[in-house]
Each structure stands twice: as structure tokens, then as C-alpha cells.
XYZ file of N, CA and C in Angstrom:
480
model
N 165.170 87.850 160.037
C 164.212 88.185 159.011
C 162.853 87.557 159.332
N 162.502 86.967 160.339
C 161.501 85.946 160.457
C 160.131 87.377 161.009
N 160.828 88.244 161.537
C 159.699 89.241 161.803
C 159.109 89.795 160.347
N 159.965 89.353 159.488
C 158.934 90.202 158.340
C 157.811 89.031 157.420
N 158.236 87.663 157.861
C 157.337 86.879 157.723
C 156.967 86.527 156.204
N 158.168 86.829 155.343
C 157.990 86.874 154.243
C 158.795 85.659 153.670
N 159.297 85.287 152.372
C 160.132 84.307 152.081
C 161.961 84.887 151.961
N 162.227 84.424 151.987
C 163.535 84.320 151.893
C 165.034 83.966 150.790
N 165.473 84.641 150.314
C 166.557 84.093 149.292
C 167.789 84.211 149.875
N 168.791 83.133 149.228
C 169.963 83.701 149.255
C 170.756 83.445 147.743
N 171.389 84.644 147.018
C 171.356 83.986 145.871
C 173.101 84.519 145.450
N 173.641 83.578 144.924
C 175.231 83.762 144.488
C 175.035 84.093 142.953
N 176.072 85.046 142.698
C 176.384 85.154 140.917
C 176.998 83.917 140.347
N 176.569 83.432 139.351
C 177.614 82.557 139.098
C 177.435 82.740 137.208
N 178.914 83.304 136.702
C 178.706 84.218 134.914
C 177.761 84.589 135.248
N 177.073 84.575 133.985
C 176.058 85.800 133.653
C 174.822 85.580 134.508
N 174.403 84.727 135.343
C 173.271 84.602 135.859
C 173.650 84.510 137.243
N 172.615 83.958 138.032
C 172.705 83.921 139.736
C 172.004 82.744 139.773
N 172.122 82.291 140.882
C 171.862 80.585 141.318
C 170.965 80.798 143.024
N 169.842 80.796 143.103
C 169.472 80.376 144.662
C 170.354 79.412 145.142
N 171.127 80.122 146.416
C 171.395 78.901 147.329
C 170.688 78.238 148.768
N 169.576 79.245 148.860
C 169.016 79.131 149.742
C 167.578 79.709 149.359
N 166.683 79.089 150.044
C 164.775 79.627 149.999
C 164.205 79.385 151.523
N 163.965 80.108 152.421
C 163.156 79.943 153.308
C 161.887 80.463 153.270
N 161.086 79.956 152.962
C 159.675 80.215 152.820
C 159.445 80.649 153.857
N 158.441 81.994 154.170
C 157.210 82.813 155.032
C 156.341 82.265 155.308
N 155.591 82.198 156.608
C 154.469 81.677 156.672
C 153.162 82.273 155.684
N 153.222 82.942 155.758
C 152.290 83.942 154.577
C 152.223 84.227 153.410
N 152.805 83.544 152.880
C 154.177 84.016 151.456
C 152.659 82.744 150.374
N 152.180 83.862 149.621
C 152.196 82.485 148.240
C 153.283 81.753 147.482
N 153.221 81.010 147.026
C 154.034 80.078 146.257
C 154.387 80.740 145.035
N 155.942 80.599 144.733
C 156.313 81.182 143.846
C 157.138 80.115 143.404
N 157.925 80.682 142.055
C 158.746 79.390 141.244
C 160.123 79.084 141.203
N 160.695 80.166 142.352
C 162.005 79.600 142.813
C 161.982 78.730 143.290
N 163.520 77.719 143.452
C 163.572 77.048 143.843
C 165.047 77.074 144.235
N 165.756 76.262 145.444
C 167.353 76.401 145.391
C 167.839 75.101 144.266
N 169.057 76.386 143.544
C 169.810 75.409 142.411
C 168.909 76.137 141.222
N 167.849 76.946 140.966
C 167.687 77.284 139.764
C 168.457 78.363 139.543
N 168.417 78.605 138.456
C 169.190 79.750 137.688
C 168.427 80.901 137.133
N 168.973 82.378 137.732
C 167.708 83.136 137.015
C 168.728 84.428 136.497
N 167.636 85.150 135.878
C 168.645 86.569 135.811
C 169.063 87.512 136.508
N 169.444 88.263 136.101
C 170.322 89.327 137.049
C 169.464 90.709 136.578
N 169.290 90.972 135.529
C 168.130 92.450 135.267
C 166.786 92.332 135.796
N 166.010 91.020 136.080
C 165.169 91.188 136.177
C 164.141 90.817 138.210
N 165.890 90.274 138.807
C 165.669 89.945 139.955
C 165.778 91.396 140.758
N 165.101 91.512 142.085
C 165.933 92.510 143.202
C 167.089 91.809 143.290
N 167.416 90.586 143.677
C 169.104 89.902 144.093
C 169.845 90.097 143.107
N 169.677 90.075 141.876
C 170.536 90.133 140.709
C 170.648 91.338 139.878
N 169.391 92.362 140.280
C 170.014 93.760 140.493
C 170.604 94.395 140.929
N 170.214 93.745 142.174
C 171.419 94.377 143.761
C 172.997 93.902 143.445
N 173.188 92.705 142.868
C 174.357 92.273 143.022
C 175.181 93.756 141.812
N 174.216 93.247 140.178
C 174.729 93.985 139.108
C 175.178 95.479 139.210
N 174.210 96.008 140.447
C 174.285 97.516 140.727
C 175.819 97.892 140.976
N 176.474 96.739 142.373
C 177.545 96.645 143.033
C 179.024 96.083 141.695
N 178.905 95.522 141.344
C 179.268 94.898 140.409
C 180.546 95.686 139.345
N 181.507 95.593 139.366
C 182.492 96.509 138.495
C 182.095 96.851 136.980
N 182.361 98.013 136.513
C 181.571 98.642 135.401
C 181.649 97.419 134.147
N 183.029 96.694 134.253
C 183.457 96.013 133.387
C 182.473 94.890 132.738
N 182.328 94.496 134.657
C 180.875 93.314 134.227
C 179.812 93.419 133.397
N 179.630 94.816 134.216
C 178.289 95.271 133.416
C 178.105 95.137 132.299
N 179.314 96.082 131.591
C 179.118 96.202 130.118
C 178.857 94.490 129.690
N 179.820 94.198 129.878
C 180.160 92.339 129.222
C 178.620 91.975 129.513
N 178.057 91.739 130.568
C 176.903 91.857 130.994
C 176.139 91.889 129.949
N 175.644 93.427 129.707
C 174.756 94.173 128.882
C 175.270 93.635 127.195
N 176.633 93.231 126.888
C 177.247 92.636 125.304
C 176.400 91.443 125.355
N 176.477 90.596 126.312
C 176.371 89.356 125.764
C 174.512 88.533 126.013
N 173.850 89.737 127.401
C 172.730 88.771 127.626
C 171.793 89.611 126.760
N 170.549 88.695 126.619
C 169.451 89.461 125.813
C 168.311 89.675 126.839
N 167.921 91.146 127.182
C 167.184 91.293 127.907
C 165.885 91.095 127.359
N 165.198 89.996 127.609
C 163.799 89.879 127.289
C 162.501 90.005 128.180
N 161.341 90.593 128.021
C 160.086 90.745 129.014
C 159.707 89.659 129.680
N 159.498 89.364 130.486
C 159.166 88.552 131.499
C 157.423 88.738 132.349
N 157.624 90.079 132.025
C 156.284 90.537 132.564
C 156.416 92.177 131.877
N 155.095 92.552 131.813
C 155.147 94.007 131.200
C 156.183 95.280 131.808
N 156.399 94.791 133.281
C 157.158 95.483 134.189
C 158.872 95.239 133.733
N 159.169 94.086 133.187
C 160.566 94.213 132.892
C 161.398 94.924 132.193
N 162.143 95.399 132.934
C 163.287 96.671 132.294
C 164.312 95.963 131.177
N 163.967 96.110 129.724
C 164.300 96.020 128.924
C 165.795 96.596 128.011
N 165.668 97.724 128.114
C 166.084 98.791 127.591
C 167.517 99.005 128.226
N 168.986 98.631 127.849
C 169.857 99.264 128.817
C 170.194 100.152 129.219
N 169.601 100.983 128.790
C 169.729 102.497 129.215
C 168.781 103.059 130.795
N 167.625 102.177 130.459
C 167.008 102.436 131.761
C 167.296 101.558 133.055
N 167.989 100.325 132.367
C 168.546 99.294 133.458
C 169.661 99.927 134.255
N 170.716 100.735 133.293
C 171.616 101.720 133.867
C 171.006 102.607 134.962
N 169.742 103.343 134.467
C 169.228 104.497 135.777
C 168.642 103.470 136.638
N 168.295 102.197 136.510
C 167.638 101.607 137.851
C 169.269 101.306 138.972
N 169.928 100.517 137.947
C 171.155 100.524 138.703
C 171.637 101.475 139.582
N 171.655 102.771 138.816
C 172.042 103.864 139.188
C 171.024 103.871 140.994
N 170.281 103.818 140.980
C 169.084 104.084 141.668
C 169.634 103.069 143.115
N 169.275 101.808 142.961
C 170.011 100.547 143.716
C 171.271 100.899 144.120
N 172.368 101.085 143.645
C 173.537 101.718 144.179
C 173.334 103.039 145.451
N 172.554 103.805 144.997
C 172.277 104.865 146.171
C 171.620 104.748 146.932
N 170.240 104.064 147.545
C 169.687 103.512 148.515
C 170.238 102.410 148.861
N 171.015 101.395 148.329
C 171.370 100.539 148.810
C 171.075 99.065 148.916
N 169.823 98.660 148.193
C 168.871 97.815 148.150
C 168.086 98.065 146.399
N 167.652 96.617 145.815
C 166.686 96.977 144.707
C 165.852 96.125 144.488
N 164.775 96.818 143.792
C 163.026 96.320 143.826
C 162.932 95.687 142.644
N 162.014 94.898 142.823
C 161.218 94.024 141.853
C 159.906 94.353 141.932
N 159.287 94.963 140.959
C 157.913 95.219 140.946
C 157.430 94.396 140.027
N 157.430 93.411 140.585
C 156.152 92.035 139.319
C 157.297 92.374 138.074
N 158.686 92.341 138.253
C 159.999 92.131 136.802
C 159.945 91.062 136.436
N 159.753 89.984 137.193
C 160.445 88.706 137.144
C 158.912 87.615 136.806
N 157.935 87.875 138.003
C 157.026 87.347 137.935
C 155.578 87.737 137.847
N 154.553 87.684 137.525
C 152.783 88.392 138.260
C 152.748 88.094 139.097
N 152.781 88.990 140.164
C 152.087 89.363 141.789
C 153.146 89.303 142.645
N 154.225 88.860 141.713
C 155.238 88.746 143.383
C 156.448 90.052 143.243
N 156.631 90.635 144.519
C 157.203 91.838 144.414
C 158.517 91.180 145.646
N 159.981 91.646 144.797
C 160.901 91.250 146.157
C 161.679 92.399 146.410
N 162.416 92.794 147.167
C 163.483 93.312 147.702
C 164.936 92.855 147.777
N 165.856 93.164 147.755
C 167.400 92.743 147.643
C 168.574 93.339 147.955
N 169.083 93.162 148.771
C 170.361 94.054 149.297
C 171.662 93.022 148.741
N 172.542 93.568 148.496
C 173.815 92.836 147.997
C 174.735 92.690 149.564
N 175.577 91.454 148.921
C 176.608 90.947 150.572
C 178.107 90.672 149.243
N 178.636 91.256 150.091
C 180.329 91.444 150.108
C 180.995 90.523 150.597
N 182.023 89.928 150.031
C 183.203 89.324 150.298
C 183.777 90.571 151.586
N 185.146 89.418 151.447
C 186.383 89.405 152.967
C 187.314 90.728 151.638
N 186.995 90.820 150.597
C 187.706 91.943 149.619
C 186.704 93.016 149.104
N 185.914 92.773 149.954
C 184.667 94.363 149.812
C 184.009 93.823 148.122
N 184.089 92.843 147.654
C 183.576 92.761 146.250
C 181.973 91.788 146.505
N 181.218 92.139 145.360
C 179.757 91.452 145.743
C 179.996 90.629 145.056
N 179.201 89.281 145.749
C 179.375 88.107 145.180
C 177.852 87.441 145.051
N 176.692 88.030 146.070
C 175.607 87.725 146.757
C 174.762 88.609 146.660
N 173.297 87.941 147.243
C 172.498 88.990 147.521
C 171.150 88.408 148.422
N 171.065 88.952 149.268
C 169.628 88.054 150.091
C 168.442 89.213 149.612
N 167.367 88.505 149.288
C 166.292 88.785 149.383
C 164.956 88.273 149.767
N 164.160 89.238 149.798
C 162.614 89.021 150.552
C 161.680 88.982 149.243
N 160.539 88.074 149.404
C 159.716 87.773 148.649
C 158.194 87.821 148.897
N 157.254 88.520 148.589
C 155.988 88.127 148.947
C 155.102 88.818 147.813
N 153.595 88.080 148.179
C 152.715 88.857 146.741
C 152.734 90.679 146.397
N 152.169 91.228 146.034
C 152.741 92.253 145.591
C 151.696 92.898 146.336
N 150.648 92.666 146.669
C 149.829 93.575 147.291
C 150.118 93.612 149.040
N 151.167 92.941 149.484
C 151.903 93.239 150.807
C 152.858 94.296 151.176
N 153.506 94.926 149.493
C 154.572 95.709 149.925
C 153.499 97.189 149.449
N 153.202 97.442 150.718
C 152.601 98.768 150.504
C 153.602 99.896 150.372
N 153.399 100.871 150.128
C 154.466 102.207 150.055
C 154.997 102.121 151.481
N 154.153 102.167 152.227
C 154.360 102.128 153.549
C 155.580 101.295 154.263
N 155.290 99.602 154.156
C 155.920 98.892 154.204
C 157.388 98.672 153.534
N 157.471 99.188 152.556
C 158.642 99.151 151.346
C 160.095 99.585 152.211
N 160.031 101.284 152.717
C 161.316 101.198 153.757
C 161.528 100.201 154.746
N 160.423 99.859 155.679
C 160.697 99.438 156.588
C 161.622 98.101 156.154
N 160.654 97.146 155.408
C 161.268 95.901 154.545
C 162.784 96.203 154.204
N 162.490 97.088 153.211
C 164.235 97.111 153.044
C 165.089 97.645 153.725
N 164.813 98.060 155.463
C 166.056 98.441 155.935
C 166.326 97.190 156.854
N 165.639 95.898 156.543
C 165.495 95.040 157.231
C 166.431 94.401 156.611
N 166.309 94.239 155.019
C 166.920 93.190 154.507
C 168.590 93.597 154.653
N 168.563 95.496 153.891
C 169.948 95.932 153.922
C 170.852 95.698 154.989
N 170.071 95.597 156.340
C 171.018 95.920 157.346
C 171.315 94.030 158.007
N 170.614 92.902 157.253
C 170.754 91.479 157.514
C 172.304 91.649 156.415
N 172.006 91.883 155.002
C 172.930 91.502 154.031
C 174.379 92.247 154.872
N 174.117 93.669 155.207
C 175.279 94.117 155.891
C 175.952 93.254 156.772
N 174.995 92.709 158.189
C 175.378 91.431 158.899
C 176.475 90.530 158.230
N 175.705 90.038 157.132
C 176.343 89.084 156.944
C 177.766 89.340 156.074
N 178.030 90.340 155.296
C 179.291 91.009 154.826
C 180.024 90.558 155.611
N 180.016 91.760 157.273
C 180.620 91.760 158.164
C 181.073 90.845 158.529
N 180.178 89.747 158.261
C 180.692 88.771 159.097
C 181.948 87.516 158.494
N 181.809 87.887 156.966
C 182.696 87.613 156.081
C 183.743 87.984 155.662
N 183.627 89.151 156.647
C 185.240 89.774 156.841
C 185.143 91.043 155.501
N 184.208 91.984 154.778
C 184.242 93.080 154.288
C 184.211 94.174 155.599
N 185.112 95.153 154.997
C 185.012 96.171 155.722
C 184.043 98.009 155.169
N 182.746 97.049 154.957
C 182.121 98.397 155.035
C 181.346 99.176 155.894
């Protein structure tokens, strides 16, 4: 990932939220307010979309019963009905976006990583200000990240 020069996550589910276990900062990357060991959400991250997308319907719902989706930024998907079509969305490309959900100016990317039982547990993502991920840039980025998170599945013994 170091060619995309951006920051770095690695983030585990743990209940209803996700936990950074890892941050490698970009050389280029502004400062943002992750940190490893914080706790964030799952609707409003790419990692914790990506994971929720993958995620058995069951979760979801329980998911969607028990957390309160609140704005974070004007961009945050509120509404479970539209969190469903973003899901929906993330599941079929394979990867999901953060457009300034979580924070102002910072836009990430997120592919989900699989267990040795094909189940998501993870999700790595890329981080940088928002005026870096041009339209342009956006595939390239995420076939970068999808095909690292795939790596690392594989290498955990999922067979996808």
C-alpha cells in the first residue's frame, strides 16, 4: 500500500463497534483523529461499512435494533433504509466509501478481510483529505486496497 502514499488502517469488529488495530500514517496524509485502540462506528466508517456490508443479515438487523445512528457530518447516512442501499452497494463492488461520513475533509476507502471460515471479522483501509480522491483516483485506490484485504484473507486461510 505504500505506493498509494496514503494512511493506513487496520480495523477488527469488536460488538457493535470496531477497534483500530493498526494506523500507518502516509507521508502526505493530514492528521486525522484515529488512533490504534479507539473505538468507532460501523455506519459511518469505509472499514465498518465494509465489514457490516459482509456481515450476516442477523447482525445487521441487531445492529440497526440497538445502535443510534447519529450525524457526524452532514454526509452521514442516517436513515436505515439508505444504510441498507449503501450496504447493498459495498457488497457488489466490493469495497466502501467514506465521503467526509465520519469526519470534514477526510475521505477513506475499505475493503473487508475474512477469516480461515470465509466470515468477516476486519477491514483495512486508506485514508487521506478529501480533495485527493478524485473520481479518477477512486478505482484505482480501491482496487488497491480490495485486492491487499484479499491478500490478506488468503493468507488466513479463507477460500475466496
Amino acid at each position: 500500500m505504500e505506493e498509494l502514499r496514503m494512511t493506513v488502517h487496520l480495523v477488527v469488529r469488536e460488538n457493535l463497534h470496531a477497534v483500530y488495530v493498526e494506523k500507518i500514517e502516509g507521508p502526505y496524509t493530514i492528521p486525522t483523529i484515529s488512533h490504534m485502540g479507539m473505538h468507532i462506528d460501523l455506519y459511518s466508517t469505509s472499514a465498518g461499512k465494509a465489514i457490516l456490508a459482509y456481515s450476516p443479515e442477523e447482525f445487521v438487523e441487531e445492529y440497526l435494533s440497538k445502535v443510534d445512528l447519529q450525524k457526524k457530518t452532514p454526509q452521514t447516512i442516517i436513515d436505515p433504509v439508505d444504510l441498507r442501499t449503501e450496504l447493498t452497494r459495498v457488497k457488489g463492488r466490493g469495497y466502501a466509501l467514506d465521503n467526509e461520513e465520519n469526519e470534514f475533509g477526510i475521505c477513506c476507502i475499505g475493503s473487508p478481510i475474512f477469516d480461515h471460515n470465509n466470515n468477516v471479522f476486519a477491514a483495512l483501509s486508506v485514508t487521506a483529505a478529501s480533495k485527493q480522491f478524485l473520481p479518477e483516483s477512486i478505482t484505482k485506490t480501491a482496487n488497491c486496497v480490495l485486492q491487499k484485504a484479499r491478500n490478506i484473507s488468503i493468507a488466513l486461510g479463507c477460500s475466496i
